mmCIF file of C-alpha atoms in Angstrom:
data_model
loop_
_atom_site.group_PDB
_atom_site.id
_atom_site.type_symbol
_atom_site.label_atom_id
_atom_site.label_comp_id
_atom_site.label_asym_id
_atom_site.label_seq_id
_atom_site.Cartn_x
_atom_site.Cartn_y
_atom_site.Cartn_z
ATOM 1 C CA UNK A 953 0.000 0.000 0.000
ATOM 2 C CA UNK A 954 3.181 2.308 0.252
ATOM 3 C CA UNK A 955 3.732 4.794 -2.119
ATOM 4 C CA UNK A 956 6.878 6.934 -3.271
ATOM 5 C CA UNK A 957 7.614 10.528 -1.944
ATOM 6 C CA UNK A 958 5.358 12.595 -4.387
ATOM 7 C CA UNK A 959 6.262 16.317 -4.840
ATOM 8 C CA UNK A 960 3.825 18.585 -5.992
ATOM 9 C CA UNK A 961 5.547 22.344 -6.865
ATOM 10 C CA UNK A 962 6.448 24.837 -4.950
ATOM 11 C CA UNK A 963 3.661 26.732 -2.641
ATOM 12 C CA UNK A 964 2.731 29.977 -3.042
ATOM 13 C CA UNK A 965 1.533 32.499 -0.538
ATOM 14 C CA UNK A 966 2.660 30.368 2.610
ATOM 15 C CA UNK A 967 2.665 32.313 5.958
ATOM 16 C CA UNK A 968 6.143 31.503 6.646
ATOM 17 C CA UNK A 969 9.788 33.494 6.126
ATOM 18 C CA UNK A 970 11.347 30.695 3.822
ATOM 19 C CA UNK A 971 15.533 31.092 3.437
ATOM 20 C CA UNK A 972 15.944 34.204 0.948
ATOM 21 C CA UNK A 973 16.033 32.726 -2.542
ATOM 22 C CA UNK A 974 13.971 29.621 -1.834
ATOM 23 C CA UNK A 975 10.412 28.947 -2.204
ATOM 24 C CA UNK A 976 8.437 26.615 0.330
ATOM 25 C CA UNK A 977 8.498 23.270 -1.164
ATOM 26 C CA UNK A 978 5.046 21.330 -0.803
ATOM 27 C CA UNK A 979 5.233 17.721 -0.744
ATOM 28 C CA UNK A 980 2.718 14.513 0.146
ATOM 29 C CA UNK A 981 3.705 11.539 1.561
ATOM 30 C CA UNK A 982 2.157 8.424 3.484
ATOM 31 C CA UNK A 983 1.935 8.842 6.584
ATOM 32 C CA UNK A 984 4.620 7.313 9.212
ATOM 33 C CA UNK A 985 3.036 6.647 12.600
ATOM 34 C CA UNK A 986 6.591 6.995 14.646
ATOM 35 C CA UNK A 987 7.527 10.269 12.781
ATOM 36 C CA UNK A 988 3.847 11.531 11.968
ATOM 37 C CA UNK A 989 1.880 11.221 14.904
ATOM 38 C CA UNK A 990 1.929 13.739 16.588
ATOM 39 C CA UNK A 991 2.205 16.595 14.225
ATOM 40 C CA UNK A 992 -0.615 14.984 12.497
ATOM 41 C CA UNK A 993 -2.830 14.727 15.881
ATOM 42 C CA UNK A 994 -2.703 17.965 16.210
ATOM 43 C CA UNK A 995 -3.484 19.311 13.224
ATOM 44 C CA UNK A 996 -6.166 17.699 13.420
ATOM 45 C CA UNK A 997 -7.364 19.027 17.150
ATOM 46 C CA UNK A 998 -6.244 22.636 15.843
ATOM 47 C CA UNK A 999 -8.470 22.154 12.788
ATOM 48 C CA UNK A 1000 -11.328 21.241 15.014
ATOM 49 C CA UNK A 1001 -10.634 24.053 17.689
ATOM 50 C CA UNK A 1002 -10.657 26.558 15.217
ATOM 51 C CA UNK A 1003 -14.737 25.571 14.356
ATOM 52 C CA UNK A 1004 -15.570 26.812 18.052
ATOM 53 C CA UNK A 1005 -16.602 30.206 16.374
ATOM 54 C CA UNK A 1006 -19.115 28.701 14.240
ATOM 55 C CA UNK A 1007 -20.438 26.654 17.185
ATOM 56 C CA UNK A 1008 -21.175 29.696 19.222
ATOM 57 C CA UNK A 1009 -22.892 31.211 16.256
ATOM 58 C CA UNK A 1010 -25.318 28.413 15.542
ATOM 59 C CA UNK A 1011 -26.241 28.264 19.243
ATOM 60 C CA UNK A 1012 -26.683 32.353 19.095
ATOM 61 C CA UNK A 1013 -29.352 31.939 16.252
ATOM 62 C CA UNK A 1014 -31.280 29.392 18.286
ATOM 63 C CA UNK A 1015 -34.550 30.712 19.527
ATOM 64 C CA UNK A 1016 -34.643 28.328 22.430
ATOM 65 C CA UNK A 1017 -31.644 29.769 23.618
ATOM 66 C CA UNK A 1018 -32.453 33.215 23.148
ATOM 67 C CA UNK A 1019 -35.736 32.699 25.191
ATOM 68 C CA UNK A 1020 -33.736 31.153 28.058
ATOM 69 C CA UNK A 1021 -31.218 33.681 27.920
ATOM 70 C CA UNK A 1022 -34.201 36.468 28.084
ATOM 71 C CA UNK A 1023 -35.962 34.831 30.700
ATOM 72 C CA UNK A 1024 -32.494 34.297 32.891
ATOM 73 C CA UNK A 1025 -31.353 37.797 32.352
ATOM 74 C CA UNK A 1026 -34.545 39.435 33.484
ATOM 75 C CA UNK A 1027 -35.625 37.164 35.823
ATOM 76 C CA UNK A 1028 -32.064 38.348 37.601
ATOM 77 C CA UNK A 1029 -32.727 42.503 36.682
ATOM 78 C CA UNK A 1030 -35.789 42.074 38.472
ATOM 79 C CA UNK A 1031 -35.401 39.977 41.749
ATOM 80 C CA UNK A 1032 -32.269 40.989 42.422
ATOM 81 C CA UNK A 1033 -33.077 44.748 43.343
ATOM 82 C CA UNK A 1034 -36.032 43.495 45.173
ATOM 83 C CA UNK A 1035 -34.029 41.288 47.383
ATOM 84 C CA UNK A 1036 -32.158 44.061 48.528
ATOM 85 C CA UNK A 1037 -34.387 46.913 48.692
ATOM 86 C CA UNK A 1038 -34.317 46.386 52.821
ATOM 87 C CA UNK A 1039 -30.840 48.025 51.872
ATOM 88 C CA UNK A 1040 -32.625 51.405 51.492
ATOM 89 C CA UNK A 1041 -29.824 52.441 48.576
ATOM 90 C CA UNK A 1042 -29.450 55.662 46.642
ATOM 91 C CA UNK A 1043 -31.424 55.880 43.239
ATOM 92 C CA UNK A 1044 -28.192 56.000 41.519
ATOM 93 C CA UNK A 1045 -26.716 53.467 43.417
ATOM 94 C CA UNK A 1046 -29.742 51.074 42.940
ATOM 95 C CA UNK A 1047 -29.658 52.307 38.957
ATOM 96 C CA UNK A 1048 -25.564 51.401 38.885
ATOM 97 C CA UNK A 1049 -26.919 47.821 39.941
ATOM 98 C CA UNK A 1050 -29.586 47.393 37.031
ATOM 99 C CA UNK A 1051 -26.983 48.364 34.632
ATOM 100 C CA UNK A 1052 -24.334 45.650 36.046
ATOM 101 C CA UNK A 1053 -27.051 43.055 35.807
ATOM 102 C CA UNK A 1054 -27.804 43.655 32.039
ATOM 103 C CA UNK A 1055 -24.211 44.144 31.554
ATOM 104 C CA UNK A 1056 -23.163 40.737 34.058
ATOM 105 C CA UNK A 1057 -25.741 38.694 32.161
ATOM 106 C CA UNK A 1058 -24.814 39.305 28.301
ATOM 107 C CA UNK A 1059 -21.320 38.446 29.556
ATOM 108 C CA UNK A 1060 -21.787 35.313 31.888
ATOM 109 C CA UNK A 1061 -23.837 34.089 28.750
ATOM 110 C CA UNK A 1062 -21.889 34.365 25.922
ATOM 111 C CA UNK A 1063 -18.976 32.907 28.281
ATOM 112 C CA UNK A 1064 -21.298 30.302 28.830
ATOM 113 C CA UNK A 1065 -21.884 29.221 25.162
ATOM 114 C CA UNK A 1066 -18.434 29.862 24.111
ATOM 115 C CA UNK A 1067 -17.679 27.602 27.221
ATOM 116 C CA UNK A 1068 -19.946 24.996 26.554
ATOM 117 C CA UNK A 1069 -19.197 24.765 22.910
ATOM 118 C CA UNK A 1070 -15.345 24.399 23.291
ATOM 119 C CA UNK A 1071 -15.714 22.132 26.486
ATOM 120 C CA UNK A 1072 -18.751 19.719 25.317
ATOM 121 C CA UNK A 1073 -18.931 20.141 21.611
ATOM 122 C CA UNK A 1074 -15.332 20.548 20.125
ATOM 123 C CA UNK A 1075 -13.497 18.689 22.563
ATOM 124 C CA UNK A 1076 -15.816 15.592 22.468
ATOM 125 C CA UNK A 1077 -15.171 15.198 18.868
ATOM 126 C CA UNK A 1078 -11.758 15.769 19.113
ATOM 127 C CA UNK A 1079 -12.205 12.858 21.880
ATOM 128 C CA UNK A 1080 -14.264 10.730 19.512
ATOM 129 C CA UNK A 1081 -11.556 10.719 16.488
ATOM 130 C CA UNK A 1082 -8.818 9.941 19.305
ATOM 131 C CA UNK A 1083 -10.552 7.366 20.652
ATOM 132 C CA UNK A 1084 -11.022 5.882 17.218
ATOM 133 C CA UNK A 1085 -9.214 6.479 14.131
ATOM 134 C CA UNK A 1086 -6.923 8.881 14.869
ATOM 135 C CA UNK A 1087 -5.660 7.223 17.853
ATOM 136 C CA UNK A 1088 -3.976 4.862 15.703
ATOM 137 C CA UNK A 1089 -3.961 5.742 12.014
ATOM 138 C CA UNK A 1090 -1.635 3.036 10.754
ATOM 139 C CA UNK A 1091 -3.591 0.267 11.952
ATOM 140 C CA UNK A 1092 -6.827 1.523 10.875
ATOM 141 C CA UNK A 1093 -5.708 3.412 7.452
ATOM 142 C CA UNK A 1094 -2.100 1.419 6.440
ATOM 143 C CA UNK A 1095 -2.892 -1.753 7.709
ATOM 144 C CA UNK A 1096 -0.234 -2.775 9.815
ATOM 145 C CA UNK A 1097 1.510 -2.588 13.306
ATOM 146 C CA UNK A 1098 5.470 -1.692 14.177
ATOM 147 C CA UNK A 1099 6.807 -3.817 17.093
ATOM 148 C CA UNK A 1100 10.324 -2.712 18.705
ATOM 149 C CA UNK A 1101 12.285 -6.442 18.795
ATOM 150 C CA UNK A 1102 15.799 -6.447 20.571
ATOM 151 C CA UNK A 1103 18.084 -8.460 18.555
ATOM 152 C CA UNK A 1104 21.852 -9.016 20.541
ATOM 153 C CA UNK A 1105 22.934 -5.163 21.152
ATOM 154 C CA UNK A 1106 20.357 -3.522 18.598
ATOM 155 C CA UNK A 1107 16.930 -2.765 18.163
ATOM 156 C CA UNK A 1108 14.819 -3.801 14.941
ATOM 157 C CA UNK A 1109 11.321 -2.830 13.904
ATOM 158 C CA UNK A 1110 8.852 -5.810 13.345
ATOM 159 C CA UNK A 1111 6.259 -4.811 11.186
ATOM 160 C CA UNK A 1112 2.954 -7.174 11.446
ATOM 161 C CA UNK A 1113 0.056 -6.822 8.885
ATOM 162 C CA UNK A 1114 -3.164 -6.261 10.825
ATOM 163 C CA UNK A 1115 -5.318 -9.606 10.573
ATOM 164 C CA UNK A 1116 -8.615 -9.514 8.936
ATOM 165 C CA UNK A 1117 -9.406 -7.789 5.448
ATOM 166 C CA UNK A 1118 -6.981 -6.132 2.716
ATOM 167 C CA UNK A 1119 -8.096 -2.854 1.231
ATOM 168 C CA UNK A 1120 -7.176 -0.337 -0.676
ATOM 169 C CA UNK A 1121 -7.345 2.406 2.607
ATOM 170 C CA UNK A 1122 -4.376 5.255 2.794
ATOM 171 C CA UNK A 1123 -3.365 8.082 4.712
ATOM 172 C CA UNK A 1124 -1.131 10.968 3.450
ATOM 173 C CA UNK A 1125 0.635 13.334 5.248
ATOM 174 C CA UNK A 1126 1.068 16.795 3.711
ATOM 175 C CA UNK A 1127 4.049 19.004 4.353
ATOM 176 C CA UNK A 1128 5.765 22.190 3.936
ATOM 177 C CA UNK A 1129 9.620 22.325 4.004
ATOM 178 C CA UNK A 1130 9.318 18.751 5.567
ATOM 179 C CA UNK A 1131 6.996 20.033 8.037
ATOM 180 C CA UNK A 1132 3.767 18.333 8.712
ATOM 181 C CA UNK A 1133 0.781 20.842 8.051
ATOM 182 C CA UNK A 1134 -1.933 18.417 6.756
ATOM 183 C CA UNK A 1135 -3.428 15.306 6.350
ATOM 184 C CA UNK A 1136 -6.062 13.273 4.841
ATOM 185 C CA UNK A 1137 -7.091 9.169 4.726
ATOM 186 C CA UNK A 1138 -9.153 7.101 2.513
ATOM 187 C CA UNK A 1139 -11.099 4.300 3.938
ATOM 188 C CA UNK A 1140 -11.994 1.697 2.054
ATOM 189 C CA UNK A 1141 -12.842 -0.788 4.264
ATOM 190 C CA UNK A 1142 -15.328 -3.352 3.186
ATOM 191 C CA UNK A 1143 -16.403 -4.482 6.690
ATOM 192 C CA UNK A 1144 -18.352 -2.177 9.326
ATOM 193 C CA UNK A 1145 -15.839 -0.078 11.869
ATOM 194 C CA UNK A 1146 -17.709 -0.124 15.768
ATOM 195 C CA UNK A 1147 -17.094 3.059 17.782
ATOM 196 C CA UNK A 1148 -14.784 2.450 20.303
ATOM 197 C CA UNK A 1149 -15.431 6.157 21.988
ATOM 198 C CA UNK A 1150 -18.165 5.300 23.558
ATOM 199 C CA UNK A 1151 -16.738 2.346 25.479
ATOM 200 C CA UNK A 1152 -14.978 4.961 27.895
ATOM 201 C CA UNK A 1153 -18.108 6.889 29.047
ATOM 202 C CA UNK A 1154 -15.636 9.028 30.861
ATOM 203 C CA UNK A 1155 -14.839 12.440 29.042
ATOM 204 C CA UNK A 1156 -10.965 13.536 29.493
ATOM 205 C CA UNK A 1157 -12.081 17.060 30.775
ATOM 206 C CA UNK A 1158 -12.981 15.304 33.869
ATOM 207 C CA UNK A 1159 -9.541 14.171 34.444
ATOM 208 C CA UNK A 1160 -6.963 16.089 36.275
ATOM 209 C CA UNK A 1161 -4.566 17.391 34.010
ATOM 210 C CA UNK A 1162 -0.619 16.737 34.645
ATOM 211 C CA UNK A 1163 2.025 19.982 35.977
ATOM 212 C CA UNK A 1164 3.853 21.523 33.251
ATOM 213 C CA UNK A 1165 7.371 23.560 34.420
ATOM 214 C CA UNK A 1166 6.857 26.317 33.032
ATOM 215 C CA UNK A 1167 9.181 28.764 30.860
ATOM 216 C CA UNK A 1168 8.218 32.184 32.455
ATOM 217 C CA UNK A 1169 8.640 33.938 35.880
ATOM 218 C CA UNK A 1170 5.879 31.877 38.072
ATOM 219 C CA UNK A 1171 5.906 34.925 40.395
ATOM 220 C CA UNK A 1172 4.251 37.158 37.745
ATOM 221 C CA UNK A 1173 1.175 38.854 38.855
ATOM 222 C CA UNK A 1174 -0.048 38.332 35.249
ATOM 223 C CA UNK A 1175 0.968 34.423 35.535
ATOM 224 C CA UNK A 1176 -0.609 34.046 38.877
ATOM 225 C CA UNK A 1177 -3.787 35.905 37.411
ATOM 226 C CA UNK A 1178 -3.759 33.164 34.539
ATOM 227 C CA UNK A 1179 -3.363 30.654 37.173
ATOM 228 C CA UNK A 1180 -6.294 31.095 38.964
ATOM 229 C CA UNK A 1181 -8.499 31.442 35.796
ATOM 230 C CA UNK A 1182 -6.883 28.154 34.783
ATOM 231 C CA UNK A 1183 -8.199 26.605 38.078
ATOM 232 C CA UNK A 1184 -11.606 28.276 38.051
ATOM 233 C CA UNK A 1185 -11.853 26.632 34.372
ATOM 234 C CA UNK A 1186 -10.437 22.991 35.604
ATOM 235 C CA UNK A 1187 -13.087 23.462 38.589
ATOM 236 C CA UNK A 1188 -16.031 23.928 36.200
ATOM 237 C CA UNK A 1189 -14.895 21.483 33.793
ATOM 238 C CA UNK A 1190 -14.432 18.590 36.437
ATOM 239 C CA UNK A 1191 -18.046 19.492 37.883
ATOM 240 C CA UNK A 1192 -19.476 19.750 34.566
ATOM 241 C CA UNK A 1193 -18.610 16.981 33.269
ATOM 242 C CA UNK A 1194 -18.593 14.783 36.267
ATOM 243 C CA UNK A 1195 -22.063 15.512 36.477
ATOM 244 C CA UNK A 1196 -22.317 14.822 32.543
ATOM 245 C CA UNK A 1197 -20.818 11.237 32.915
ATOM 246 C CA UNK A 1198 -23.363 10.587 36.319
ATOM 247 C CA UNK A 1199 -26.173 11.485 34.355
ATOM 248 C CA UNK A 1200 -25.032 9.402 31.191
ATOM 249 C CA UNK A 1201 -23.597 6.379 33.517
ATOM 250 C CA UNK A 1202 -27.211 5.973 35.329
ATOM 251 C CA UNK A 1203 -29.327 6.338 31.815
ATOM 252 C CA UNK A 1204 -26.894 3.800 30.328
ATOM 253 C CA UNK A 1205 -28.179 1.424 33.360
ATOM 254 C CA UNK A 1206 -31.612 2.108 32.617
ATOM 255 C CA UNK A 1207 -31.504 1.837 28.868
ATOM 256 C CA UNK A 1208 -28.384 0.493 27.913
ATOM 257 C CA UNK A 1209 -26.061 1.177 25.386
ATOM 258 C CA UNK A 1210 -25.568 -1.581 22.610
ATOM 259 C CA UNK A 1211 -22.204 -2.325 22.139
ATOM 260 C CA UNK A 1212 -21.938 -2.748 18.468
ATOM 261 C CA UNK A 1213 -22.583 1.043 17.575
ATOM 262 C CA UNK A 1214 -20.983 1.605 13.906
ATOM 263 C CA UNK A 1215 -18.647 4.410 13.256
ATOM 264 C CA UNK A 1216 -18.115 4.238 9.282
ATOM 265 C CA UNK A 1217 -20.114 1.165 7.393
ATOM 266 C CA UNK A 1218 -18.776 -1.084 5.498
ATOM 267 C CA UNK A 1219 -17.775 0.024 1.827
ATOM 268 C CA UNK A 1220 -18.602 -1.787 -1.239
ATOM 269 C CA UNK A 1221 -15.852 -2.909 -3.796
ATOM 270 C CA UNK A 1222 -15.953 0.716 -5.943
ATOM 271 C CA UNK A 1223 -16.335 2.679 -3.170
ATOM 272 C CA UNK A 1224 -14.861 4.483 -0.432
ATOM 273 C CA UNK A 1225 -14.567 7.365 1.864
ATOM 274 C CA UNK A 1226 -12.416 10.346 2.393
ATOM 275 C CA UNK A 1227 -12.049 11.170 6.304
ATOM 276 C CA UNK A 1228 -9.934 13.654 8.101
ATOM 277 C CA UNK A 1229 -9.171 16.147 6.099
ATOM 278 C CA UNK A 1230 -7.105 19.155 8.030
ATOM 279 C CA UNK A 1231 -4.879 21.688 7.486
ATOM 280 C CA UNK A 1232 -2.929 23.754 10.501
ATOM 281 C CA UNK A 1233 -4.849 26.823 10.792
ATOM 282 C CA UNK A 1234 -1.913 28.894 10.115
ATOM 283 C CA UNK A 1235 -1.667 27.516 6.429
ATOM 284 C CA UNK A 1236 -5.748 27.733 5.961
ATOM 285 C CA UNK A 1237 -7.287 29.633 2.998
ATOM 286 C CA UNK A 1238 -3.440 28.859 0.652
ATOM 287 C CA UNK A 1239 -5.680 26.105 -1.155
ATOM 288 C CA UNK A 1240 -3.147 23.046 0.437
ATOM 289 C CA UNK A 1241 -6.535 21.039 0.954
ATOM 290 C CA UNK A 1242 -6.878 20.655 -2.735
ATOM 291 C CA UNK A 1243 -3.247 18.809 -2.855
ATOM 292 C CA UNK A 1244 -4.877 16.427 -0.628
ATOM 293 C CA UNK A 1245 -8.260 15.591 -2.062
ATOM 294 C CA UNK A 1246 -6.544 15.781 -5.579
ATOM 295 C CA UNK A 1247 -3.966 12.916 -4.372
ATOM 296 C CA UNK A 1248 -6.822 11.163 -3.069
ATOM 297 C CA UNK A 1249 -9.201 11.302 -5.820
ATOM 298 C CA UNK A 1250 -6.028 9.968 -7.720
ATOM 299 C CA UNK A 1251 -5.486 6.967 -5.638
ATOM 300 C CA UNK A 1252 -8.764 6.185 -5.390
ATOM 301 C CA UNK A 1253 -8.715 5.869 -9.635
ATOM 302 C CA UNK A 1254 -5.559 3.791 -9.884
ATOM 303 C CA UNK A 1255 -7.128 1.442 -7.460
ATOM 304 C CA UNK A 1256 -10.340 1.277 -9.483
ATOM 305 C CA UNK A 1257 -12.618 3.147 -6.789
ATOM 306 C CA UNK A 1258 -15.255 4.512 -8.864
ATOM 307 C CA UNK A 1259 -17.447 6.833 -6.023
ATOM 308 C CA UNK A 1260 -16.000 8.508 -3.318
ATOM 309 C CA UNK A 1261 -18.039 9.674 -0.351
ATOM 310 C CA UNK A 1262 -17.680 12.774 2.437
ATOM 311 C CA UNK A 1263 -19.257 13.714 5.602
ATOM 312 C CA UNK A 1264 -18.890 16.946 6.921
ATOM 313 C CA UNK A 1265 -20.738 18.299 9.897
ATOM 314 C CA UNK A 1266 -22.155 21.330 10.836
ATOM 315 C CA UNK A 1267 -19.254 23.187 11.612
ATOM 316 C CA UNK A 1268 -17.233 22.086 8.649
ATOM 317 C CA UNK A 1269 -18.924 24.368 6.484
ATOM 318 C CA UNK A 1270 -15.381 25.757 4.031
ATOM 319 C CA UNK A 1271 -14.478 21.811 3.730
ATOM 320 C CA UNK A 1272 -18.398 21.401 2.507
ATOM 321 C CA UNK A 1273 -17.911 23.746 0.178
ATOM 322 C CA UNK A 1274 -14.569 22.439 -1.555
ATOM 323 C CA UNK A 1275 -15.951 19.792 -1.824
ATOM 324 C CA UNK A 1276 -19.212 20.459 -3.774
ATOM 325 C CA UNK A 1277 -17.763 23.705 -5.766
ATOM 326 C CA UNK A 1278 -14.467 22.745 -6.409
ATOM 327 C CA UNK A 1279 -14.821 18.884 -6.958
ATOM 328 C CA UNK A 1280 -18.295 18.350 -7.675
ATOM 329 C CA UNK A 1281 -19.116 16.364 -4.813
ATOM 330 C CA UNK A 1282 -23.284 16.070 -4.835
ATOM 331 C CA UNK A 1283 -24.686 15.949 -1.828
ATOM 332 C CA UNK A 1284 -26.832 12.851 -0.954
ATOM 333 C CA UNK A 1285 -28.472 12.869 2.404
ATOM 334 C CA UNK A 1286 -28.644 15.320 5.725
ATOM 335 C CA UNK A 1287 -29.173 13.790 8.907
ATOM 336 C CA UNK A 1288 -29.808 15.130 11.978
ATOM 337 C CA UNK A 1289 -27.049 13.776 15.004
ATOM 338 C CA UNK A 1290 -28.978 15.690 17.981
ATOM 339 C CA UNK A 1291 -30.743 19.383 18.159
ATOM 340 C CA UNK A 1292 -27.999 21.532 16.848
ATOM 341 C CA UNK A 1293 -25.989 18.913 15.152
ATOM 342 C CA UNK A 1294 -26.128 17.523 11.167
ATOM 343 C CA UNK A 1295 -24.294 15.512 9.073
ATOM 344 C CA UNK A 1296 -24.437 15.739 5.228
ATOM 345 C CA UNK A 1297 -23.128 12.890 2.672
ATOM 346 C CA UNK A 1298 -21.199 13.462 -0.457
ATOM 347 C CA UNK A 1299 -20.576 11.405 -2.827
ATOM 348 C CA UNK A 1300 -18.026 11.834 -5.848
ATOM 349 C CA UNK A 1301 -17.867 10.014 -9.364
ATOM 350 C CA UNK A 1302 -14.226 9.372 -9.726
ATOM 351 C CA UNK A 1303 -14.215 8.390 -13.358
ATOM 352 C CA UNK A 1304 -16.286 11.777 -14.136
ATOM 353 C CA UNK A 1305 -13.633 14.408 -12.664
ATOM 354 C CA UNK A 1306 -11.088 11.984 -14.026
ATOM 355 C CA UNK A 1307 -12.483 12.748 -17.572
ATOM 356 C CA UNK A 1308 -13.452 16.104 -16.780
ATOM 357 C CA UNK A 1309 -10.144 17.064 -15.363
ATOM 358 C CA UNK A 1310 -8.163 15.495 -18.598
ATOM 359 C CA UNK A 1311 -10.590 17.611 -20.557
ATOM 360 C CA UNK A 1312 -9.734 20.885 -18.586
ATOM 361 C CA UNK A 1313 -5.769 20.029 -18.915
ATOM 362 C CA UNK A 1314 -6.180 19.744 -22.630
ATOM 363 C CA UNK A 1315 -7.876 22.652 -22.827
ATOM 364 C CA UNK A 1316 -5.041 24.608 -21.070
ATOM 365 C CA UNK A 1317 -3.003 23.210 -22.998
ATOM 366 C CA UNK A 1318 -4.971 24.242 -26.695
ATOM 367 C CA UNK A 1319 -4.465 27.319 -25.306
ATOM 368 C CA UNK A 1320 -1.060 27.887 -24.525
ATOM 369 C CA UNK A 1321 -0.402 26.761 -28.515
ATOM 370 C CA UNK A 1322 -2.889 29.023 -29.416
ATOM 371 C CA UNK A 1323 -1.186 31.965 -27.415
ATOM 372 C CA UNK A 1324 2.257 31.292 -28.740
ATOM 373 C CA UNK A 1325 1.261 30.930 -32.263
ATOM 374 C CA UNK A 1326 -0.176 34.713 -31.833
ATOM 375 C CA UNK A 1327 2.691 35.908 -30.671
ATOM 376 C CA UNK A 1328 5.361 33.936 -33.114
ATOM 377 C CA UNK A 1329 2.310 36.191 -35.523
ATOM 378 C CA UNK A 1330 2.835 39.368 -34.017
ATOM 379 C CA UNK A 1331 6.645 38.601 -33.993
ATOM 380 C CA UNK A 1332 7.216 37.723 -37.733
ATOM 381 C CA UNK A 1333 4.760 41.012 -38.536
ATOM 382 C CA UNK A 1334 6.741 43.292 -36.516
#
C-alpha cells in the first residue's frame, strides 16, 4: 500500500519566512506513525478548535436559547433589586446595579456558550476521532503494526500486517519544508468499523490534568492571574462533566447502550470514503486542501474506486464547500445527530472528474499553442 515521496511544486503564498532565494516546497507523503503522529494529531485538534466560532454562532441563532437567555437575564434585573431593597440604597446606586445586571448577564452568557461549545462540543469530537481512528492511524488506514524487537545489542522494527481484510485504505501526510501541516485518509474498508469512543463513558475534561514547568517567571502577577483562571476553568470542567458522565452512567443502566454502535459502514468494492481532512490553521485559505483531495481522488482511480463519499458536519462548512464547488461532490443525504448537530453525505464520481479534469488540462493546454502561435504572428509582422 506504500507509495513513493510525491512532490507537488512549490507553494505559493505560505505564511512563513522561507531562506531568501527559496520557495516553500510542498510535498505529500504516506503517513509514518513513529515520525507523523503527533504533528498529524494535532493538526487535526487545531483544525477542530478553530470551528468553536461557528459553534457559538449556531447556538446564538437558536430561539430556544435566546428565550432562556431572556428569561435568565430578566428574571435576575428584576429579583435581584427586590431582594435588597431592605438596603434602602441611593437611586443612583440602585440604577448602577440594574446596569451591572444587564451588563453581568450578556457576559456570563456568551462565556457560557463559548464555554460549553469548546468544552462539550469541540473537545468531544476531538475525543471521539482519538478514541477511534486517529488514535492509531496506521492500523486503521495502512494496515499494519510496528513492534520494537531487541536483537543481541540492537533494536529492529517488526512490522505485522493487521489480521482480517486487505483494502485499498491510505493516509497521506502533507508538508511544507518537511513540516507536517496536513493530512487526509481514505477508507476503504469493506467491513463495518464499531465506535470504540463510547466504550470509555468518561470524558478527558474530567480528568486532572498533569504539571507543566513552566518557561516564564511563576511569580508574575499576570501568571498568577492566569493561574487562577486556569483553576476556576479545571473546577467547572471537572463538575461539569462529572455531572455529565453521572447522568449518562445511570441512563446507560436504565436503557443500555448496545455495544456494536458503527462508526463508518462497510464500503462496497468501488467505493470508499475520504475522512480527516485538516490543514494547521496557520496555512488555511493557501488552497493546500486541494493537494490532498486531488492525491486522493487519484489513488482512489488507480485502485479502481469509482465513487467517493464525504461527511462533513455542521461546523465544517469551508471543507463542505470544496468539496461540492471545487470537486463536484453532490450531496446525498442530511441527517440530523442531535438538536444543533447535522451531518451531510457526499458522494463523488471518480471516473467523471477523471475525464473532466483530462478535458480541462487539454484545454489549457490548446491554449497555450494558441497563445504562442499569436505571438510567433505578431513577432514575424513586426
Amino acid at each position: 500500500m506504500s507509495t513513493p515521496e510525491v512532490t507537488v511544486g512549490q507553494g505559493k503564498n505560505i505564511p512563513t519566512q522561507p531562506p531568501k532565494g527559496k520557495e516553500p516546497q510542498v510535498a505529500i507523503r504516506t503517513y509514518a506513525q513513529r515520525l507523523d503522529q503527533k504533528f498529524v494529531q494535532y493538526a487535526f485538534y487545531s483544525t477542530y478548535l478553530n470551528l468553536v466560532p461557528e459553534g457559538i454562532y449556531a447556538r446564538l441563532r437558536s430561539p430556544l436559547i435566546i428565550i432562556f437567555w431572556l428569561m435568565a437575564s430578566t428574571f435576575a434585573y428584576i429579583e435581584i433589586p427586590k431582594a435588597i431593597l431592605h438596603l434602602e440604597l441611593s437611586g443612583k446606586f440602585m440604577l448602577g446595579i440594574k446596569i451591572f445586571l444587564v451588563i453581568a448577564s450578556i457576559a456570563l452568557g456568551l462565556v457560557a456558550i463559548i464555554w460549553y461549545v469548546d468544552k462539550m462540543v469541540i473537545s468531544a469530537r476531538i475525543e471521539h476521532g482519538l478514541a477511534n481512528d486517529m488514535g492509531d492511524i496506521q492500523q486503521f488506514y495502512l494496515g499494519f503494526n510496528t513492534e520494537e524487537i531487541v536483537e543481541g545489542d540492537k533494536k529492529v522494527t517488526q512490522v505485522k500486517p493487521v489480521e482480517g481484510e486487505k483494502n485499498d485504505s491510505h493516509f497521506w501526510v502533507l508538508t511544507v519544508d518537511d513540516n507536517v501541516i496536513g493530512c487526509i485518509g481514505l477508507n476503504h474498508s469493506q467491513v463495518d468499523k464499531m465506535d470504540k469512543y463510547y466504550a470509555e463513558p468518561v470524558k478527558a475534561a474530567a480528568k486532572t490534568p498533569e504539571p507543566v514547568e513552566r518557561a516564564v517567571d511563576q511569580n508574575s502577577w499576570l501568571v498568577k492571574v492566569f493561574d487562577a483562571v486556569a483553576k476556576i476553568d479545571d473546577l467547572i470542567s471537572f463538575c461539569v462533566v462529572t455531572g455529565h458522565n453521572t447522568v449518562v452512567g445511570v441512563f446507560r443502566k436504565v436503557v443500555p447502550r448496545p455495544d456494536n454502535v458503527v462508526l463508518f459502514k462497510a464500503h462496497k468494492q468501488n467505493e470508499a470514503s475520504l475522512q480527516r481532512l485538516a490543514i494547521k490553521t496557520e496555512y488555511q485559505n493557501h488552497g493546500l486542501a486541494s493537494v490532498l483531495i486531488k492525491r486522493a481522488i487519484l489513488w482512489a482511480h488507480q485502485h479502481k474506486i469509482e465513487y467517493l463519499f464525504a461527511t462533513t458536519d455542521e461546523l465544517q462548512k469551508q471543507a463542505a464547500s470544496i468539496l461540492s464547488t471545487k470537486y463536484g461532490f453532490q450531496k446525498v443525504e442530511v441527517k440530523k445527530t442531535g438538536y444543533y448537530g447535522r451531518e451531510t453525505l457526499w458522494r463523488l464520481d471518480v471516473n467523471e472528474w477523471i475525464e473532466k479534469s483530462l478535458k480541462e488540462k487539454e484545454q489549457e493546454a490548446q491554449q497555450d499553442v494558441n497563445e504562442k502561435s499569436q505571438m510567433a504572428t505578431s513577432s514575424a509582422k513586426k
